[in-house]
XYZ file of C-alpha atoms in Angstrom:
336
model
C -29.610 -33.553 -21.652
C -29.541 -32.594 -25.347
C -30.964 -29.623 -27.158
C -33.876 -31.671 -28.387
C -34.769 -33.046 -24.770
C -34.129 -30.072 -22.620
C -37.504 -28.690 -21.176
C -37.695 -25.051 -20.330
C -38.072 -24.757 -16.647
C -41.260 -23.130 -15.204
C -41.219 -19.824 -13.424
C -41.940 -21.295 -10.097
C -39.039 -23.768 -10.716
C -36.801 -20.778 -11.568
C -37.789 -18.772 -8.678
C -37.160 -21.868 -6.315
C -33.698 -22.188 -7.981
C -33.014 -18.570 -7.393
C -33.735 -18.854 -3.734
C -31.369 -21.778 -3.606
C -28.630 -19.709 -5.139
C -29.231 -16.928 -2.809
C -29.190 -19.215 0.283
C -25.810 -20.639 -0.787
C -24.538 -17.343 -1.510
C -25.495 -16.068 1.939
C -23.872 -18.923 3.623
C -20.565 -18.406 1.658
C -20.432 -14.778 2.433
C -20.742 -15.664 6.022
C -18.119 -18.206 5.847
C -20.431 -21.127 6.576
C -20.043 -22.568 3.086
C -17.919 -22.450 -0.015
C -18.298 -20.814 -3.298
C -18.556 -24.321 -4.919
C -21.984 -24.671 -3.343
C -23.010 -21.395 -5.159
C -22.183 -22.751 -8.533
C -24.001 -26.173 -7.727
C -27.005 -24.005 -6.699
C -26.823 -22.155 -10.023
C -26.730 -25.235 -11.974
C -30.723 -25.510 -11.120
C -31.178 -22.095 -12.497
C -29.007 -22.317 -15.723
C -28.118 -25.759 -17.042
C -24.577 -24.953 -17.705
C -21.444 -26.904 -18.912
C -18.922 -24.719 -17.190
C -19.049 -21.825 -14.519
C -16.672 -19.831 -12.455
C -16.991 -17.377 -9.660
C -13.984 -14.879 -9.406
C -12.864 -12.261 -7.128
C -11.069 -9.201 -8.384
C -7.850 -8.882 -6.400
C -6.879 -5.172 -6.280
C -3.328 -5.975 -4.806
C -2.526 -8.435 -7.766
C -4.708 -6.481 -10.278
C -6.126 -9.763 -11.598
C -9.004 -12.138 -11.013
C -8.768 -15.023 -8.449
C -10.983 -17.876 -9.088
C -13.213 -18.765 -5.876
C -14.723 -21.825 -7.442
C -15.001 -23.002 -11.235
C -15.302 -25.914 -13.570
C -13.780 -24.316 -16.689
C -10.703 -26.215 -18.215
C -7.248 -24.986 -16.800
C -6.491 -22.738 -19.978
C -9.756 -20.989 -19.557
C -9.548 -20.423 -16.092
C -6.059 -18.909 -16.616
C -7.554 -16.614 -19.255
C -10.313 -15.422 -16.777
C -7.671 -14.828 -14.054
C -4.881 -13.220 -15.949
C -6.272 -11.733 -19.295
C -9.981 -11.363 -18.985
C -9.712 -7.682 -17.534
C -7.868 -6.519 -20.695
C -10.403 -8.274 -23.123
C -12.626 -5.678 -25.136
C -15.655 -7.688 -24.315
C -14.914 -7.321 -20.641
C -14.730 -3.663 -20.865
C -18.038 -3.560 -22.573
C -19.713 -5.936 -20.148
C -18.238 -4.022 -17.143
C -19.760 -0.752 -18.234
C -23.094 -2.060 -19.571
C -26.072 -0.913 -17.385
C -27.394 -3.745 -15.210
C -23.748 -5.456 -15.456
C -25.111 -8.708 -16.831
C -24.332 -9.590 -20.386
C -25.600 -12.798 -22.171
C -23.545 -14.141 -25.234
C -26.233 -12.857 -27.544
C -25.953 -9.380 -26.039
C -22.391 -8.820 -27.071
C -22.275 -7.211 -30.456
C -20.459 -9.257 -33.221
C -17.705 -6.895 -33.714
C -16.932 -6.943 -30.235
C -16.925 -10.857 -30.145
C -14.759 -10.900 -33.203
C -12.097 -8.664 -31.302
C -12.365 -10.550 -28.220
C -9.531 -13.182 -27.620
C -11.819 -14.651 -24.932
C -14.640 -15.411 -27.414
C -12.350 -16.373 -30.280
C -9.752 -18.452 -28.640
C -11.119 -19.649 -25.352
C -14.823 -20.002 -25.522
C -15.650 -21.026 -29.216
C -13.128 -23.784 -29.043
C -15.185 -25.280 -26.088
C -18.167 -25.407 -28.230
C -19.984 -22.753 -26.210
C -23.214 -21.653 -27.668
C -24.646 -19.418 -24.968
C -23.663 -18.103 -21.513
C -23.634 -15.090 -19.309
C -20.934 -12.870 -17.665
C -22.220 -10.891 -14.689
C -20.046 -8.250 -13.317
C -20.354 -7.994 -9.487
C -20.316 -4.761 -7.655
C -20.499 -3.881 -3.863
C -23.290 -1.620 -2.513
C -20.813 1.233 -2.512
C -19.942 0.724 -6.068
C -16.633 -1.216 -5.943
C -16.032 -3.732 -8.719
C -15.554 -7.013 -6.649
C -15.640 -9.885 -9.325
C -17.456 -11.594 -12.092
C -19.803 -14.527 -12.458
C -19.083 -16.486 -15.883
C -21.325 -19.057 -17.045
C -21.206 -21.187 -20.370
C -23.373 -23.876 -22.127
C -22.959 -25.849 -25.377
C -26.858 -25.689 -25.640
C -28.591 -22.834 -27.371
C -30.470 -19.945 -25.672
C -30.592 -20.389 -21.937
C -31.513 -16.750 -21.472
C -35.190 -16.942 -21.155
C -36.685 -13.808 -19.614
C -37.487 -15.138 -16.183
C -33.674 -16.466 -15.916
C -32.489 -13.013 -17.116
C -34.576 -11.259 -14.477
C -33.702 -13.435 -11.456
C -29.972 -13.516 -12.239
C -29.987 -9.754 -12.347
C -31.753 -9.798 -8.868
C -29.134 -12.191 -7.565
C -26.204 -9.792 -8.390
C -26.096 -8.418 -4.835
C -25.812 -11.647 -2.962
C -23.262 -12.962 -5.641
C -21.212 -9.888 -5.043
C -21.153 -10.454 -1.301
C -19.315 -13.787 -1.942
C -16.768 -12.106 -3.947
C -16.417 -8.827 -1.824
C -13.340 -8.989 0.332
C -15.087 -6.751 2.777
C -18.350 -8.956 2.968
C -18.812 -10.181 6.632
C -16.386 -7.785 8.032
C -17.090 -5.579 10.870
C -19.294 -2.745 9.592
C -19.592 0.775 11.316
C -21.667 0.697 14.363
C -22.521 3.064 17.178
C -19.879 5.517 18.138
C -18.506 6.164 14.682
C -17.805 9.830 13.791
C -18.245 9.668 10.113
C -14.941 8.346 8.596
C -14.561 4.685 7.511
C -12.141 3.208 5.238
C -10.765 -0.201 4.468
C -7.298 -1.374 3.033
C -5.751 -4.748 2.037
C -2.458 -5.329 3.702
C 0.157 -7.813 2.284
C 1.992 -10.053 4.518
C 5.173 -8.526 5.764
C 7.301 -11.436 4.564
C 7.828 -10.921 0.897
C 5.903 -7.641 0.865
C 9.211 -5.573 0.820
C 7.901 -1.793 0.008
C 4.373 -2.912 -1.107
C 1.931 -0.492 0.226
C -1.420 -1.375 1.587
C -4.185 -1.193 -1.145
C -7.184 0.893 -0.496
C -10.490 -1.175 -0.839
C -13.188 1.302 0.361
C -13.299 4.903 1.552
C -10.602 7.558 1.593
C -7.624 6.080 3.544
C -6.508 8.187 6.416
C -2.927 9.674 6.229
C -0.238 6.989 6.950
C -2.628 4.024 6.209
C -1.225 3.291 2.634
C 2.341 4.075 3.190
C 4.496 0.990 3.447
C 6.860 2.354 6.013
C 4.574 4.361 8.218
C 4.270 3.825 11.872
C 0.570 3.017 11.505
C 1.232 0.387 8.958
C 3.932 -1.071 11.194
C 1.523 -1.190 14.010
C -0.999 -2.996 11.732
C 1.526 -5.638 10.846
C 2.659 -6.140 14.479
C -0.985 -6.572 15.480
C -1.706 -9.058 12.601
C 1.424 -10.953 13.589
C 0.714 -11.272 17.339
C -2.883 -11.578 17.704
C -5.419 -14.152 16.772
C -7.591 -12.707 13.911
C -10.111 -11.374 13.602
C -9.196 -8.740 16.143
C -10.106 -5.166 17.029
C -7.875 -2.570 18.563
C -8.261 1.074 19.491
C -5.366 3.440 18.678
C -5.101 7.123 19.492
C -3.788 8.611 16.328
C -3.164 12.375 15.359
C -5.917 13.569 17.849
C -8.319 10.826 16.665
C -9.401 7.617 18.170
C -9.104 4.761 15.438
C -10.988 1.476 15.655
C -9.077 -1.028 13.505
C -10.698 -4.276 12.764
C -8.300 -6.856 11.212
C -9.311 -10.137 9.419
C -7.210 -12.743 7.472
C -7.934 -13.417 3.837
C -5.515 -15.858 2.548
C -2.113 -14.356 2.597
C -2.988 -10.787 3.499
C -4.991 -9.081 6.007
C -8.212 -6.859 5.458
C -8.223 -3.871 7.801
C -11.370 -1.918 8.260
C -10.614 1.528 10.043
C -13.171 4.001 11.521
C -12.728 6.967 13.625
C -14.816 6.509 16.940
C -15.581 8.612 19.806
C -13.124 8.638 22.583
C -14.315 6.411 25.441
C -14.990 7.754 29.046
C -14.529 11.293 27.993
C -10.917 10.797 28.055
C -8.780 13.431 26.259
C -6.298 12.460 23.468
C -3.465 12.759 25.690
C -5.047 10.779 28.496
C -5.734 7.982 25.989
C -2.244 8.024 24.951
C -1.076 7.659 28.649
C -3.702 4.996 29.213
C -2.453 3.046 26.330
C 0.980 3.104 27.680
C -0.198 1.639 30.972
C -1.286 -1.424 29.108
C 2.332 -2.008 28.507
C 3.260 -1.800 32.101
C 5.501 1.216 31.704
C 6.423 3.548 34.628
C 5.611 7.247 34.600
C 9.262 7.975 33.700
C 9.058 5.578 30.719
C 5.851 7.057 29.652
C 7.116 10.695 29.954
C 10.144 9.802 27.797
C 7.988 8.214 25.046
C 5.427 11.169 25.038
C 7.999 13.962 25.391
C 6.301 15.263 28.682
C 7.399 15.354 32.348
C 6.893 12.423 34.826
C 4.846 14.976 36.873
C 2.412 15.631 34.012
C 2.025 11.909 33.417
C 1.057 11.407 37.008
C -1.527 14.130 36.706
C -3.034 12.540 33.681
C -3.171 9.036 35.364
C -5.026 10.926 38.262
C -7.615 12.107 35.847
C -7.828 8.707 34.248
C -8.499 6.949 37.461
C -11.315 9.507 38.220
C -12.879 9.296 34.824
C -12.862 5.430 34.703
C -13.784 5.260 38.446
C -10.904 2.643 39.106
C -8.730 2.514 42.255
C -5.225 2.163 40.606
C -3.366 2.067 37.296
C -3.637 -1.634 37.103
C -7.260 -1.521 36.967
C -7.204 1.225 34.576
C -4.916 -0.725 32.316
C -7.240 -3.748 32.582
C -9.994 -1.575 31.362
C -8.025 -0.488 28.311
C -6.971 -3.876 27.496
C -10.573 -4.989 27.587
C -11.300 -2.245 24.961
C -8.347 -3.367 22.828
C -6.425 -0.070 23.341
C -2.986 -0.137 21.859
C -0.189 2.563 22.286
C -0.035 5.118 19.487
C 2.405 4.366 16.773
C-alpha cells in the first residue's frame, strides 16, 4: 500500500489485532510458537516495512535477535551497538518505555548513529522502539518497528502497544515460562544464567533476578560445579534439592541455547528432617556405606547409623534402599 491509499484502521480492528499479538506472544513465551509469529501478528496492528524483537543477553552484554526483518547491517547495529546509542538511553529511561520516531527530540536524533546511519538510509519515516521490562523491573529486550510511510502512531495504536508491553516482555524474558516459586518457599528466590562449561573458562554465572546466594556466582565454587554436573548428566528441564549451608535449596535448571537458566529458591526441609539428616539421606542416594558417608561428612559411622534410624522413622520406610528411593523421587542431591 502507498501513503495515498492506506486507510486508517478502525478502533475495533486495532483491538482485534492487539488480541492477535497477545495470543502469539503468549504462545511464544510458553514455547508453543516462535517470535516470528509475534511480528507477523504485529503487522496487522502496524503496517511496517521492518521489525525486530530482541532479547538483552546479560552474559554477552548485547541484544540477541529473536525474530526480525531488518537488513543484516541494521540487525548487527541493533545487536551490537544500539545499547550505546544516545537515543536508546533516552528511550530506555522514558516513562512508559515506548517511544515513537516523532517522540525523540531532534537533537537526540541528530546525535544518534542509529537514526543517521542506519534508519534514515532505509527511507524510514516513522516507527517505534519499545523497551521491554519484566514484572520485577529487569530490562529484558526491545521491540523495533519501522515504516517508510508517515505517521503510523495513531492514538489507539499507541495505547494498545503500551498495553502489550508485558506480554512482549514475556517473549524476551529468559525467565518466562520457567518454574516460579510455589508452596514451600521460605522467602529467598534468585536466578542466574550459567554458561556452558566448555569454553566458559572462568566465566561466572550471571545474576538474572534476586540476590544470588553465596557461591552461586563464583565460577569455581562447589555449588556451581554441582550445577554444571547436573546440567550435563540430566535431561533438562530438571529440578533438584540440595542441602547447602544449613538451607534446603530447590534448583530448577532449563536450557536456553548454549547456556542454562537456574532458578534457585530456599524451601522447607521435607518430612521434618534435620539439615544433617538430609545430608545423610542425600548420600544414600549414591549407594554409599555408613563408613563412606562418615568420611565425607566428617562424623563417625555410629553417628551416621543413628541418623539413618531417625530418617527411616520420619519417612516411615523399612530400610535405607526405600529411603534412598524416596529421596531420588524428590530430586535430592548430595551437598557440594
